[in-house]
CSV table of C-alpha atoms in Angstrom, one decimal:
chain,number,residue,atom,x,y,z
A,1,UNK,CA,57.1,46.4,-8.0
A,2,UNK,CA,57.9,47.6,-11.6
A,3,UNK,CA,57.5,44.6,-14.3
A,4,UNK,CA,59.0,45.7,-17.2
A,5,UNK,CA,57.5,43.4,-21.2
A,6,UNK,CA,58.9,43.3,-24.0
A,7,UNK,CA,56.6,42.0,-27.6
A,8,UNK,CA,57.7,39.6,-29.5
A,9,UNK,CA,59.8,37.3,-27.7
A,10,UNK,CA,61.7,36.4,-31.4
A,11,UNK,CA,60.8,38.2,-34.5
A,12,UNK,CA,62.3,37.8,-38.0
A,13,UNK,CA,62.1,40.1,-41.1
A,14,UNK,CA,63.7,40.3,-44.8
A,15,UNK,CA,66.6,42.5,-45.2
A,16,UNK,CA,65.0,46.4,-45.7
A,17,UNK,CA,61.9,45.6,-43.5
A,18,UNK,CA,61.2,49.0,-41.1
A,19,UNK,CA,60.0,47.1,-37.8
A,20,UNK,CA,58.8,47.9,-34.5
A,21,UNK,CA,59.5,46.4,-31.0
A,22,UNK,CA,57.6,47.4,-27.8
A,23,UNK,CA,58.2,47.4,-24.6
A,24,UNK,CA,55.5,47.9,-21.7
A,25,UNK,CA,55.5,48.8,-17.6
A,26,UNK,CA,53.5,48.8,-15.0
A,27,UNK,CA,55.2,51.7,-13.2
A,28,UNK,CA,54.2,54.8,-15.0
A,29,UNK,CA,56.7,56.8,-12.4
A,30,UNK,CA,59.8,56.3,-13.8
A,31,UNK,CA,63.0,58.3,-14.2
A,32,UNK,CA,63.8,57.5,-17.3
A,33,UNK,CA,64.0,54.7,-20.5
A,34,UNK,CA,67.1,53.1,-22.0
A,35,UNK,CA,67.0,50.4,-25.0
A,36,UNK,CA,70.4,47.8,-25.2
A,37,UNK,CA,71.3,46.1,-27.9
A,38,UNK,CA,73.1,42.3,-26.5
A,39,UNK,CA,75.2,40.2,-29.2
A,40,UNK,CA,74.8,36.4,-28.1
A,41,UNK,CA,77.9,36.0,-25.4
A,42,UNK,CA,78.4,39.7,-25.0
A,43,UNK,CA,77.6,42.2,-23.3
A,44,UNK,CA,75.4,45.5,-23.3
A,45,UNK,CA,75.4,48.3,-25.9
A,46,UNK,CA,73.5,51.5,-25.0
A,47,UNK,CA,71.5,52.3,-28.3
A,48,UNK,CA,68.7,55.4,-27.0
A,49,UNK,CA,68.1,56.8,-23.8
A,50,UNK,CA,64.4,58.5,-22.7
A,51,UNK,CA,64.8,60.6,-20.0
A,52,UNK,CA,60.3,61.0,-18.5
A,53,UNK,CA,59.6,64.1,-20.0
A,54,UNK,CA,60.9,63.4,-23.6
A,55,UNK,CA,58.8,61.6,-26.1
A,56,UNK,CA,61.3,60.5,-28.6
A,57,UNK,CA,64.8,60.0,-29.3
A,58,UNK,CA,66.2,59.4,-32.8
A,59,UNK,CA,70.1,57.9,-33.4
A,60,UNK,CA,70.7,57.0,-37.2
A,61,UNK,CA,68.0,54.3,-38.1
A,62,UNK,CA,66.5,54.4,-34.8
A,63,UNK,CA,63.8,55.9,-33.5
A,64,UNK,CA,62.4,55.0,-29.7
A,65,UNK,CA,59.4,56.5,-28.2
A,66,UNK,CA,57.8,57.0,-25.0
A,67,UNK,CA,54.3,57.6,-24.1
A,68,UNK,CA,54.6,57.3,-20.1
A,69,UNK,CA,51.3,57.6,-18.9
A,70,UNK,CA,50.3,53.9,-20.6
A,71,UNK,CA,53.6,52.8,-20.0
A,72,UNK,CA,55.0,51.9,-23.1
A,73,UNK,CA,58.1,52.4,-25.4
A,74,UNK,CA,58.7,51.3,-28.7
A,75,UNK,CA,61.7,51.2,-30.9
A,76,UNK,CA,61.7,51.8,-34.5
A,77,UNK,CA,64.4,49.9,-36.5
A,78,UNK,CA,64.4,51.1,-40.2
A,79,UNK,CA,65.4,49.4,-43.5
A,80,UNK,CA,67.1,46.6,-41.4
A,81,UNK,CA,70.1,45.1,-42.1
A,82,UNK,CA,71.9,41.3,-41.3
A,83,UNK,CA,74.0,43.4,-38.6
A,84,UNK,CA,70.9,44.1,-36.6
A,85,UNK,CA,70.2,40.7,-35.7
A,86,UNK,CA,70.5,40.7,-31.9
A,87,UNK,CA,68.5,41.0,-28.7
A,88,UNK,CA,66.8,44.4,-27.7
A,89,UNK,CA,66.6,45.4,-24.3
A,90,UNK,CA,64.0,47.3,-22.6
A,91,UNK,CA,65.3,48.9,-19.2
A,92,UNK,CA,63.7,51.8,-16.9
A,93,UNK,CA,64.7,53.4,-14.2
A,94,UNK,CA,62.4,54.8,-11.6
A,95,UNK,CA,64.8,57.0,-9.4
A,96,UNK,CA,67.8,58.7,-10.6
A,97,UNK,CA,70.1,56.1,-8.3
A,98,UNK,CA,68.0,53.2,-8.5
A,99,UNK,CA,68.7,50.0,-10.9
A,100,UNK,CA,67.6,49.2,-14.3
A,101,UNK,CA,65.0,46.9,-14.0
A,102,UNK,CA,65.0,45.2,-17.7
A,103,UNK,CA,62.8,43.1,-20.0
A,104,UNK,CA,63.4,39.9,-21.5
A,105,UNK,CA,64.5,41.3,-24.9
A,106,UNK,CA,63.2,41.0,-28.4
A,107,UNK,CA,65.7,38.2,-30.2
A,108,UNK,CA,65.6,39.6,-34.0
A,109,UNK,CA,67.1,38.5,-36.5
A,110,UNK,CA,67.2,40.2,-40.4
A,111,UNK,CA,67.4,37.5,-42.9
A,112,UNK,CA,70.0,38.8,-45.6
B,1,UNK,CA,81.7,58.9,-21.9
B,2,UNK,CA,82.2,56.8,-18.7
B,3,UNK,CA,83.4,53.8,-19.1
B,4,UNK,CA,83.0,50.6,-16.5
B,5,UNK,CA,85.5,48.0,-17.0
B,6,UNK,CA,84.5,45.0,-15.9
B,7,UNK,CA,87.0,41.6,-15.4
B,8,UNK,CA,87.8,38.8,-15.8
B,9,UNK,CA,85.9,39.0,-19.3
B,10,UNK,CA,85.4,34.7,-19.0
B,11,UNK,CA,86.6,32.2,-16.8
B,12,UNK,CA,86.1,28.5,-16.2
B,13,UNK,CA,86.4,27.3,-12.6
B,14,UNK,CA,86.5,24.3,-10.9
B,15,UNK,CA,83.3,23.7,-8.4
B,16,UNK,CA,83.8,24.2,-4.9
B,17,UNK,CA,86.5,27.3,-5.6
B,18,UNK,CA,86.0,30.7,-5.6
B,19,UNK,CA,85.9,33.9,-8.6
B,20,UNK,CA,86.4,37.1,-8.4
B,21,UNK,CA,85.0,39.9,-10.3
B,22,UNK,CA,86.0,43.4,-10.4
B,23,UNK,CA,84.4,46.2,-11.4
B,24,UNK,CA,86.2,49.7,-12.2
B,25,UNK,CA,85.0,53.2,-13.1
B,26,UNK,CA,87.2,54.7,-15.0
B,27,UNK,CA,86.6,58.2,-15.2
B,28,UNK,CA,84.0,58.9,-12.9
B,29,UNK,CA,83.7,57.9,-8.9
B,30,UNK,CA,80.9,55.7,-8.3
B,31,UNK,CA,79.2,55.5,-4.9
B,32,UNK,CA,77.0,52.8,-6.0
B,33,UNK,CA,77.4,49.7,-8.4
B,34,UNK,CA,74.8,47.1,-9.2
B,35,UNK,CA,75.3,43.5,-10.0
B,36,UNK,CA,73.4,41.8,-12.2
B,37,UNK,CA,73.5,38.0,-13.4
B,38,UNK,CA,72.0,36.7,-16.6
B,39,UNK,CA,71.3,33.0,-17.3
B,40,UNK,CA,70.8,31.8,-21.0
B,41,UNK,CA,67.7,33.2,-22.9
B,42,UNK,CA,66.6,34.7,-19.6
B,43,UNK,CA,67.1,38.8,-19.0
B,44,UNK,CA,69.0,40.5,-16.4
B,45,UNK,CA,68.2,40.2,-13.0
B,46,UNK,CA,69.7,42.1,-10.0
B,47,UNK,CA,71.5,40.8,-7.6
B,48,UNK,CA,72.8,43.2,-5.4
B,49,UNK,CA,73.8,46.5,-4.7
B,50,UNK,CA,76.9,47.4,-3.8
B,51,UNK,CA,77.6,50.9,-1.8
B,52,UNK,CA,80.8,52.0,-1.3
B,53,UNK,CA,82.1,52.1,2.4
B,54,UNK,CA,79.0,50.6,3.7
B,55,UNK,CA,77.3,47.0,3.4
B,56,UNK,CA,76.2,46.0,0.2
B,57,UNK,CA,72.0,45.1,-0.2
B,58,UNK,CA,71.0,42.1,-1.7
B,59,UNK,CA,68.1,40.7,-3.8
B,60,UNK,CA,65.2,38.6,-2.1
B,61,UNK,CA,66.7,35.0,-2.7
B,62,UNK,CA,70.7,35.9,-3.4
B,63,UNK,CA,72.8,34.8,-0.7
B,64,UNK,CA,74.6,37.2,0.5
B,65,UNK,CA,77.3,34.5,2.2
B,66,UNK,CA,77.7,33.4,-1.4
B,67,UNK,CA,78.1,36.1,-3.4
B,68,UNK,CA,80.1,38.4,-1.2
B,69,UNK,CA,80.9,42.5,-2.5
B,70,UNK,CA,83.3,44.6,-1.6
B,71,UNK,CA,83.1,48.3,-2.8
B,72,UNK,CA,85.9,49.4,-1.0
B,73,UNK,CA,86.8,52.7,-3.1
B,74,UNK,CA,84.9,54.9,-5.5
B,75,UNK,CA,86.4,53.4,-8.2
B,76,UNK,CA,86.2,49.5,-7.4
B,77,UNK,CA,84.0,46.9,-6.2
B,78,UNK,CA,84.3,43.6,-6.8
B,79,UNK,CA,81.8,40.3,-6.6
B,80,UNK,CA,83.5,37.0,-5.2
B,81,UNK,CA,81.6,33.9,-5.8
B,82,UNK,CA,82.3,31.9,-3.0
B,83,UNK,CA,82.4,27.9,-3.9
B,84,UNK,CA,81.1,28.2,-6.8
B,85,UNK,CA,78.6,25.3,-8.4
B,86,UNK,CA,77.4,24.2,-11.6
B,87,UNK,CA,74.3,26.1,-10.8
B,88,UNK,CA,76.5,29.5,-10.6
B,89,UNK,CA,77.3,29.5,-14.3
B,90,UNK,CA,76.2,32.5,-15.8
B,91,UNK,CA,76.5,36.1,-17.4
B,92,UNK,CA,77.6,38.3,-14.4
B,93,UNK,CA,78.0,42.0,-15.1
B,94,UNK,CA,78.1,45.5,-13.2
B,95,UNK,CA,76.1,48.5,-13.3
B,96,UNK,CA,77.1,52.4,-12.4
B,97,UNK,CA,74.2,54.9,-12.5
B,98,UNK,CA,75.0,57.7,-14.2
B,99,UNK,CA,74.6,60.9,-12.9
B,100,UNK,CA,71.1,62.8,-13.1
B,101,UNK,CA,69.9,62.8,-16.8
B,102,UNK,CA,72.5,60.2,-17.8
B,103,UNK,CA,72.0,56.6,-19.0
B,104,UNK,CA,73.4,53.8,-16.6
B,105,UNK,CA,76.7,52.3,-18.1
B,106,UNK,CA,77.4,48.8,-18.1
B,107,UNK,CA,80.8,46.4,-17.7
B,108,UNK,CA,81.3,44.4,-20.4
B,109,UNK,CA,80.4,41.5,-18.2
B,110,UNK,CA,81.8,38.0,-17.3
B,111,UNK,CA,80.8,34.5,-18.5
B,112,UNK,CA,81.5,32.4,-15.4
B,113,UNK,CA,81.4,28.9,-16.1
B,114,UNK,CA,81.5,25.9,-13.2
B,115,UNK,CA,83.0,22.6,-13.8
């Protein structure tokens, strides 16, 4: 069964910090990645998709990597900003119609 | 993009009645939807999956007399929570895979709370 963790739990930086979160699982067979962004209260915005045989994908200030053999992602997050504060979730998929199976998220918050 | 639209976005109900959720696909027909449910600080967990014109599947440990889906079109399904408890308060929201090579997009969910 595919167990998908994310470290840290909680992290906080300074404004303009570049930081990383990581995600692991124990599945190396999966379809592909996909990192959310949750506000408190809401609900889930798609911020970088993997599909298996890519290594990275880059949107603006992100930057999320794959290395699928030892089963870990990380996201990239640089020169933070208050706005970022939120949790990040880590979610693969191991079959092009199966669910997400997700992480417990990263709360980060950027202190202005 | 597609777009799932998920409602009611939040509702308060009373315990011992019953909600119901619905869950659209806008611009794309989906076969399959997955329910999740989220309870505070915790992640998403699955709950079910819901296949249209055929029984929906359920998680190891969600009652399926409880929580009943209906996916009665490719554009709809909808997740009743049948006399609802305190206990049932939480962040419910719907899943449609995309199609191959495509993220999986997401409701914009429904805070249930049980008084």
């Amino acid at each position: 069964k595919q167990e998908v963790t994310q470290i840290p739990a909680a992290l906080s930086v300074p404004e303009g910090e570049n930081l990383v979160l990581n995600c692991s699982f124990t599945d190396s067979a999966i379809y592909n990645l996909q990192w959310f962004r949750q506000d408190p209260g809401k609900g889930l915005t798609s911020l970088l998709l993997i599909q298996s045989s890519q290594r990275e994908q880059t949107s603006g200030r992100l930057n999320a990597s794959l290395d699928k053999s030892s089963g870990r992602s990380t996201l990239y997050i640089a020169a933070s900003q208050p706005g970022d504060s939120a949790t990040y979730l880590c979610a693969v998929r191991s079959s092009g119609n199966t669910p997400l199976v997700f992480g417990k998220g990263t709360r980060l918050s950027v202190i202005a | 993009g597609a777009v799932v639209s998920q409602h009611p976005s939040r509702v308060i109900c009373k315990s011992g009645t019953s909600v119901k959720i619905e869950c659209r696909s806008l611009d794309f027909q989906a076969t399959t939807m997955f329910w999740y449910r989220q309870f505070p600080k915790q992640s998403l967990m699955l709950m079910a999956t819901s296949n249209e014109g055929s029984k929906a599947t359920y998680e190891q440990g969600v009652e399926k007399d409880k929580f009943l889906i209906n996916h009665a079109s490719l554009t709809l399904s909808t997740l009743t929570v049948t006399s609802a408890h305190p206990e049932d308060s939480s962040f419910y929201i719907c899943s449609a895979p995309g199609r191959r090579n495509t993220e999986a997009f997401f409701g914009q969910g429904t805070r249930l709370t049980v008084v």
